[in-house]
Coordinates of C-alpha atoms in Angstrom, one line a residue:
M25 CA -8.3 -33.4 13.3
T26 CA -6.1 -31.1 10.8
A27 CA -9.4 -30.4 7.9
E28 CA -8.1 -31.4 4.7
P29 CA -6.6 -28.2 2.3
R30 CA -8.6 -26.4 0.3
S31 CA -8.0 -26.8 -3.4
A32 CA -7.4 -23.7 -5.5
G33 CA -8.9 -23.6 -9.2
M34 CA -9.9 -21.2 -11.8
P35 CA -11.6 -18.5 -10.3
Q36 CA -9.3 -17.7 -7.5
S37 CA -6.3 -17.3 -9.8
V38 CA -8.4 -14.8 -11.8
L39 CA -10.0 -13.0 -9.2
L40 CA -6.5 -12.6 -7.4
L41 CA -4.6 -11.7 -10.9
L42 CA -7.6 -9.1 -11.8
G43 CA -6.8 -7.5 -7.4
S44 CA -3.4 -7.0 -8.4
C45 CA -4.3 -5.7 -11.0
L46 CA -5.9 -2.5 -9.0
P47 CA -3.0 -1.0 -7.4
V48 CA -2.1 -0.2 -10.7
L49 CA -5.1 2.0 -11.3
G50 CA -3.9 4.8 -8.5
A51 CA -0.5 5.2 -10.6
V52 CA -2.0 5.8 -13.7
L53 CA -5.9 6.4 -13.8
L54 CA -4.9 10.4 -13.1
A55 CA -2.4 10.9 -15.7
P56 CA -4.2 11.9 -19.0
V57 CA -6.5 14.3 -16.9
L58 CA -3.8 16.3 -14.8
P59 CA -4.0 19.3 -17.2
R60 CA -7.8 19.7 -16.6
M61 CA -7.4 18.8 -13.1
Q62 CA -4.6 21.8 -12.7
A63 CA -6.6 24.2 -14.4
H64 CA -9.6 23.4 -12.8
F65 CA -7.5 24.5 -9.5
A66 CA -5.4 27.0 -10.8
E67 CA -6.6 29.6 -8.1
T68 CA -5.8 27.0 -5.2
P69 CA -1.8 27.6 -3.3
G70 CA 0.3 24.9 -4.2
A71 CA -1.6 23.2 -6.4
A72 CA 1.5 23.1 -8.9
V73 CA 2.9 20.6 -6.6
L74 CA -0.6 19.3 -5.0
V75 CA -1.9 17.7 -8.4
P76 CA 1.4 16.2 -9.2
V77 CA 1.0 14.6 -5.7
A78 CA -2.3 13.2 -6.1
L79 CA -1.2 11.3 -8.9
T80 CA 2.5 9.8 -7.3
L81 CA 1.3 9.3 -3.7
P82 CA -0.3 6.5 -3.8
A83 CA 2.6 4.5 -5.0
L84 CA 4.9 6.7 -2.0
M85 CA 2.2 4.8 0.1
I86 CA 2.2 1.5 -1.1
A87 CA 6.1 2.0 -0.7
V88 CA 5.9 2.8 2.9
L89 CA 3.1 1.0 4.6
A90 CA 3.7 -2.5 2.4
P91 CA 5.8 -3.8 5.2
F92 CA 3.2 -3.1 7.8
A93 CA 0.5 -4.9 5.6
G94 CA 2.5 -7.9 6.0
M95 CA 3.3 -7.9 9.3
I96 CA -0.8 -7.8 9.5
V97 CA -1.2 -10.5 7.2
D98 CA 1.0 -13.0 9.3
R99 CA -0.6 -12.0 12.5
V100 CA -4.5 -11.4 11.8
G101 CA -4.6 -13.7 8.6
R102 CA -5.0 -13.1 4.7
K103 CA -8.7 -12.6 4.1
P104 CA -9.7 -10.4 6.9
L105 CA -7.0 -7.5 6.0
L106 CA -8.2 -7.9 2.0
L107 CA -11.3 -7.4 2.8
M108 CA -10.9 -3.9 4.7
A109 CA -8.0 -3.2 2.1
M110 CA -11.2 -3.6 -0.5
L111 CA -13.9 -1.6 1.1
L112 CA -11.3 1.7 1.8
Y113 CA -10.4 1.4 -1.7
T114 CA -13.9 1.7 -3.0
V115 CA -14.5 4.8 -0.5
C116 CA -12.0 6.9 -0.8
G117 CA -10.6 5.9 -4.5
T118 CA -14.4 7.2 -5.1
L119 CA -14.3 10.5 -2.6
P120 CA -12.9 12.8 -5.7
L121 CA -16.4 12.5 -7.9
W122 CA -17.7 14.7 -4.6
L123 CA -15.0 16.3 -3.0
E124 CA -14.3 20.1 -3.6
S125 CA -10.7 20.9 -2.0
L126 CA -7.9 20.2 -3.2
E127 CA -6.0 18.7 0.1
A128 CA -8.9 16.9 0.8
I129 CA -7.9 15.3 -2.3
V130 CA -4.8 14.5 -1.7
I131 CA -5.8 12.4 1.4
S132 CA -8.4 10.8 -0.4
R133 CA -4.6 9.5 -2.4
G134 CA -3.6 8.8 0.9
G135 CA -5.9 6.2 1.4
I136 CA -5.7 4.9 -2.0
G137 CA -2.9 4.2 -1.1
L138 CA -2.8 2.8 1.7
A139 CA -5.9 0.7 0.4
E140 CA -3.6 -0.7 -2.0
A141 CA -0.9 -1.7 -0.5
G142 CA -2.9 -4.0 1.6
I143 CA -4.6 -5.6 -1.4
M144 CA -1.5 -6.0 -3.5
T145 CA 0.7 -7.6 -0.2
C146 CA -2.5 -10.0 0.7
C147 CA -3.2 -10.9 -3.2
T148 CA 0.2 -12.2 -3.7
T149 CA 0.6 -13.9 -0.4
L150 CA -2.4 -15.6 -1.6
M151 CA -1.3 -16.6 -4.8
G152 CA 1.7 -18.0 -2.4
D153 CA -0.5 -19.6 -0.1
Y154 CA -3.0 -21.1 -2.3
Y155 CA -0.1 -22.6 -5.5
Q156 CA 2.8 -24.6 -5.3
G157 CA 5.7 -24.9 -7.5
G158 CA 5.3 -24.8 -11.3
R159 CA 1.5 -23.6 -10.8
R160 CA 2.7 -21.1 -8.4
E161 CA 5.6 -19.8 -10.7
R162 CA 2.9 -19.4 -13.7
L163 CA 0.8 -17.3 -11.9
F164 CA 3.5 -15.1 -10.5
A165 CA 4.2 -14.3 -14.4
L166 CA 0.8 -14.0 -15.1
Q167 CA 0.5 -11.7 -12.2
M168 CA 3.1 -9.4 -14.7
V169 CA 1.4 -9.6 -17.1
A170 CA -1.9 -9.1 -16.0
T171 CA -0.9 -5.7 -14.3
S172 CA 1.7 -4.7 -17.5
L173 CA -1.6 -4.7 -20.3
S174 CA -3.9 -3.4 -17.4
A175 CA -1.9 0.0 -17.2
A176 CA -2.2 0.8 -20.6
L177 CA -6.0 -0.3 -20.6
F178 CA -6.5 1.6 -17.7
M179 CA -4.6 4.7 -18.6
G180 CA -6.5 4.9 -22.1
V181 CA -9.6 4.2 -20.0
G182 CA -9.2 7.1 -17.6
G183 CA -8.7 9.4 -21.5
Y184 CA -11.3 8.5 -22.4
L185 CA -13.7 8.2 -19.2
G186 CA -11.4 12.0 -18.7
Q187 CA -13.0 14.0 -21.3
D188 CA -16.1 15.8 -20.5
S189 CA -14.9 15.8 -17.1
W190 CA -11.7 15.4 -14.6
R191 CA -13.8 14.2 -11.8
T192 CA -15.2 10.8 -13.9
P193 CA -12.5 8.9 -14.2
F194 CA -12.5 8.6 -10.4
S195 CA -15.9 6.3 -11.1
L196 CA -13.8 3.6 -11.6
Y197 CA -12.9 3.0 -8.3
S198 CA -16.2 1.3 -7.5
V199 CA -15.2 -1.7 -9.3
G200 CA -14.3 -2.3 -5.5
L201 CA -18.0 -3.3 -5.1
V202 CA -17.8 -5.7 -7.9
F203 CA -14.1 -7.7 -5.6
L204 CA -15.9 -6.6 -2.4
P205 CA -18.5 -9.7 -2.3
L206 CA -16.5 -11.9 -4.5
M207 CA -13.5 -12.3 -3.2
A208 CA -15.9 -13.2 0.8
L209 CA -17.3 -15.9 -1.3
W210 CA -14.6 -17.2 -3.5
L211 CA -10.9 -16.7 -1.2
W212 CA -10.9 -18.1 2.3
E213 CA -8.3 -18.0 4.8
P214 CA -5.5 -20.4 4.6
V215 CA -5.4 -22.1 8.5
S216 CA -4.0 -25.4 7.5
Q217 CA -0.2 -24.7 7.6
K218 CA -0.6 -22.3 9.9
V219 CA -1.2 -24.4 12.9
S220 CA 1.9 -27.0 11.8
E221 CA 4.9 -24.0 11.2
Q222 CA 4.0 -21.6 14.0
G223 CA 6.7 -20.7 16.1
G224 CA 8.9 -21.8 12.8
A225 CA 12.2 -20.2 11.7
P226 CA 13.2 -16.4 12.0
M227 CA 13.1 -14.4 8.3
P228 CA 16.0 -15.3 6.3
W229 CA 17.1 -12.1 5.9
S230 CA 20.4 -12.8 5.4
R231 CA 19.2 -13.9 1.8
L232 CA 16.4 -11.4 1.0
R233 CA 17.9 -8.4 1.8
P234 CA 19.6 -8.9 -1.5
L235 CA 16.7 -10.0 -3.6
L236 CA 14.5 -7.1 -2.0
G237 CA 17.5 -5.0 -3.3
L238 CA 17.2 -6.7 -7.0
A239 CA 13.8 -5.7 -6.3
L240 CA 14.4 -1.8 -5.8
L241 CA 16.8 -1.9 -8.9
A242 CA 13.4 -3.5 -10.6
G243 CA 11.2 -0.9 -9.4
L244 CA 12.9 2.2 -10.6
S245 CA 14.5 -0.1 -14.1
L246 CA 10.2 -0.6 -14.7
F247 CA 9.5 3.6 -15.3
I248 CA 12.6 5.0 -17.1
V249 CA 10.8 4.0 -20.3
P250 CA 7.5 5.6 -19.2
V251 CA 9.3 8.8 -17.8
Q252 CA 12.2 9.0 -19.7
A253 CA 11.7 8.3 -23.5
G254 CA 9.3 11.6 -24.1
Y255 CA 12.6 13.3 -23.2
L256 CA 15.0 10.9 -25.3
L257 CA 12.8 10.9 -28.1
N258 CA 12.8 14.6 -28.1
L259 CA 16.2 14.4 -28.3
L260 CA 16.2 12.6 -31.2
G261 CA 13.7 15.5 -33.3
V262 CA 10.4 13.1 -32.4
D263 CA 8.2 15.2 -31.1
S264 CA 4.3 13.8 -31.8
P265 CA 2.7 12.0 -29.9
Q266 CA 1.6 9.2 -31.5
Q267 CA 5.2 8.3 -31.7
I268 CA 5.8 9.2 -28.3
G269 CA 3.5 6.2 -27.5
M270 CA 4.0 3.2 -29.8
T271 CA 7.5 3.9 -28.3
M272 CA 6.3 3.4 -25.2
G273 CA 4.3 0.3 -26.1
G274 CA 6.3 -1.5 -27.7
N275 CA 9.0 -1.0 -24.0
Q276 CA 5.2 -2.9 -22.2
L277 CA 5.0 -5.8 -25.6
G278 CA 8.5 -6.4 -24.0
V279 CA 7.9 -6.7 -20.6
V280 CA 4.4 -8.3 -21.7
L281 CA 6.8 -11.0 -23.5
G282 CA 9.0 -11.4 -21.2
A283 CA 6.9 -12.2 -18.0
L284 CA 5.3 -14.5 -20.6
S285 CA 8.8 -16.1 -20.8
F286 CA 9.5 -17.3 -17.5
R287 CA 6.9 -19.5 -17.9
L288 CA 8.4 -21.5 -20.3
I289 CA 11.9 -20.9 -18.8
G290 CA 10.8 -20.5 -15.2
S291 CA 12.2 -24.1 -14.7
T292 CA 15.4 -22.9 -15.2
R293 CA 17.9 -22.0 -11.9
P294 CA 17.7 -19.1 -10.6
A295 CA 20.9 -17.8 -11.0
R296 CA 20.6 -18.0 -14.6
L297 CA 17.4 -16.5 -15.0
L298 CA 18.8 -13.2 -13.2
L299 CA 21.8 -13.1 -15.1
L300 CA 19.7 -12.8 -18.1
A301 CA 17.1 -10.6 -17.0
F302 CA 19.1 -8.1 -15.6
A303 CA 21.6 -8.7 -18.8
L304 CA 18.7 -7.8 -21.3
A305 CA 17.5 -5.0 -19.2
G306 CA 21.2 -3.4 -19.4
T307 CA 21.7 -4.0 -22.9
G308 CA 18.7 -2.6 -23.6
G309 CA 19.5 0.5 -21.3
L310 CA 22.9 0.7 -23.1
L311 CA 21.3 0.8 -26.2
M312 CA 19.1 3.9 -25.6
A313 CA 22.0 5.8 -24.1
A314 CA 23.6 5.0 -28.2
A315 CA 20.7 5.5 -29.7
G316 CA 21.0 7.4 -33.1
S317 CA 17.7 6.8 -34.2
H318 CA 14.2 6.4 -33.5
R319 CA 14.0 3.2 -34.6
T320 CA 17.2 1.8 -32.5
L321 CA 15.6 3.8 -29.7
S322 CA 12.3 1.0 -30.7
M323 CA 14.5 -2.3 -30.5
A324 CA 16.4 -0.6 -27.0
V325 CA 13.6 -0.1 -25.3
F326 CA 12.0 -3.7 -26.0
I327 CA 14.9 -5.6 -25.0
N328 CA 14.7 -3.6 -21.6
G329 CA 11.4 -4.8 -21.7
L330 CA 12.2 -8.1 -22.0
G331 CA 14.2 -7.9 -19.5
I332 CA 12.4 -6.5 -16.9
G333 CA 9.2 -8.4 -17.5
L334 CA 11.4 -11.8 -16.6
L335 CA 12.7 -10.0 -13.7
L336 CA 10.2 -9.9 -11.6
P337 CA 8.2 -12.7 -11.7
T338 CA 11.4 -14.8 -10.9
L339 CA 12.4 -12.3 -8.1
I340 CA 8.9 -12.8 -6.5
T341 CA 9.4 -16.5 -7.1
R342 CA 12.6 -16.9 -5.6
I343 CA 11.2 -15.0 -2.2
M344 CA 8.7 -17.4 -1.7
A345 CA 10.7 -20.1 -2.1
L346 CA 12.7 -18.6 0.8
V347 CA 10.1 -18.4 3.4
D348 CA 7.6 -20.1 5.2
F349 CA 3.3 -19.6 5.7
N350 CA 3.6 -17.2 8.5
Q351 CA 6.6 -15.7 7.2
R352 CA 4.7 -15.1 3.3
G353 CA 2.9 -12.0 4.4
R354 CA 5.9 -9.8 5.2
A355 CA 8.5 -11.0 1.9
S356 CA 5.0 -10.0 -0.1
G357 CA 5.0 -7.0 1.8
F358 CA 8.9 -5.8 1.4
F359 CA 9.0 -7.0 -2.2
T360 CA 5.9 -4.9 -2.9
A361 CA 7.9 -1.9 -0.9
A362 CA 10.4 -1.8 -2.8
I363 CA 9.2 -2.2 -6.2
F364 CA 7.0 0.6 -5.9
A365 CA 10.2 2.7 -3.8
G366 CA 12.1 2.0 -7.0
E367 CA 9.3 3.5 -9.1
F368 CA 8.4 6.1 -7.0
I369 CA 12.6 7.0 -7.0
S370 CA 13.1 6.0 -10.4
P371 CA 12.5 10.1 -11.9
L372 CA 14.2 11.4 -8.9
V373 CA 17.2 9.4 -9.6
V374 CA 17.3 10.4 -13.0
L375 CA 16.9 14.1 -12.7
M376 CA 20.0 14.2 -10.0
M377 CA 21.9 12.6 -12.1
T378 CA 21.2 14.8 -14.5
Q379 CA 21.0 18.0 -12.2
G380 CA 17.9 19.0 -15.0
A381 CA 19.5 18.9 -18.2
S382 CA 18.1 16.9 -21.0
S383 CA 21.2 17.4 -22.9
A384 CA 22.5 14.5 -20.0
L385 CA 20.4 12.1 -19.8
P386 CA 21.9 9.7 -22.2
T387 CA 24.8 9.6 -19.9
A388 CA 22.6 8.3 -17.3
L389 CA 20.6 5.8 -19.1
A390 CA 24.0 5.1 -20.1
I391 CA 24.9 4.5 -16.4
I392 CA 21.8 2.8 -15.1
G393 CA 22.2 0.1 -18.0
G394 CA 26.3 -0.6 -17.0
L395 CA 25.2 -1.0 -13.5
Q396 CA 22.6 -3.8 -14.7
C397 CA 25.2 -5.1 -16.9
V398 CA 27.7 -4.9 -13.6
I399 CA 24.6 -6.1 -11.0
A400 CA 24.2 -9.5 -13.7
L401 CA 27.8 -11.3 -13.5
C402 CA 27.0 -10.2 -10.2
C403 CA 23.7 -12.8 -9.6
L404 CA 25.3 -15.8 -10.5
K405 CA 26.9 -15.2 -6.5
V406 CA 24.5 -13.5 -5.2
S407 CA 21.0 -16.2 -5.8
A408 CA 23.3 -19.0 -5.6
P409 CA 22.2 -19.3 -1.7
V410 CA 18.4 -19.6 -3.2
A411 CA 19.0 -22.3 -5.4
I412 CA 20.8 -24.7 -2.9
G413 CA 18.4 -23.7 -0.5
E414 CA 15.5 -25.1 -3.4
Q415 CA 17.4 -27.7 -4.4
A416 CA 17.5 -29.1 -0.3

């Protein structure tokens, strides 16, 4: 006899949402203390390169390893990998509290990236397993909201904890000790569908590839404002850290509101959602390029954030709708990899387009914004198979 499927409730939703925020910690925690860390290792050969690498390495590891984590999830199971990743997260995350070698710290940050690839892939996959229809769509939207808000929170907390020592923020990684027993207690391995869908259809790569390509562009776009807004404001004669921070905060507010809007309009045809999301992101990018004042730029980054916030839950919802139970881990892994790969290459792409000249930044943003507007029109055709597949 097949056991009655268990029903997920509030504890599972909260746990998976908070678990999805943990990979964000690796990306933003060190940002406020990088100068102090750089000063501490000033005498270490290669510190000028290794210290920034310690910040960005986890994102690169997620981009490279998330697809492999997805394969393991589909073959071994969701919960076992999640618990192992959470333990690794805690160990590697707190190691810099005691490590004296910069090289060893960088290696531990690689371990963090490995753990975060597993955590993000497992949490997203379990959301697809535990929930269906409107509940699933709302949870994916809330996942975007939670990760956006946690980024701002973690950066502030990291700066506060780093006032006395650059090592102190690493103590936050001990939160894994809280999540580990809760996940072991409240989460379960969804096996009821696994038997019935064993040996199902192959991965629908022909329909997934366009969506994963859009996810790569979404990740690239997500990091445009956090990385480039300060330089744009400097071109406008604004160099106040407070004004730069408020401008970036406006972008994050747009991301949150865009993700929340998905809860209201998520039942709209996928083609129209993607069209609206890329149109908003592209319009915001073009306005950023043409901005002649701080006020105009603030409005532009807000509009851009609305588009990005709507785009991410739209993409993951459509991707999950295309795959069955035994394919969700791989689909989630490739989606996670695409997002983080886009984030990692974002500053590199802009740097390549500007050749290091900040005066060329508006032109680069105009090209990216124009590309997003073109894709907005193309999305009508690209997402049509998804809409047909859902109606079948």
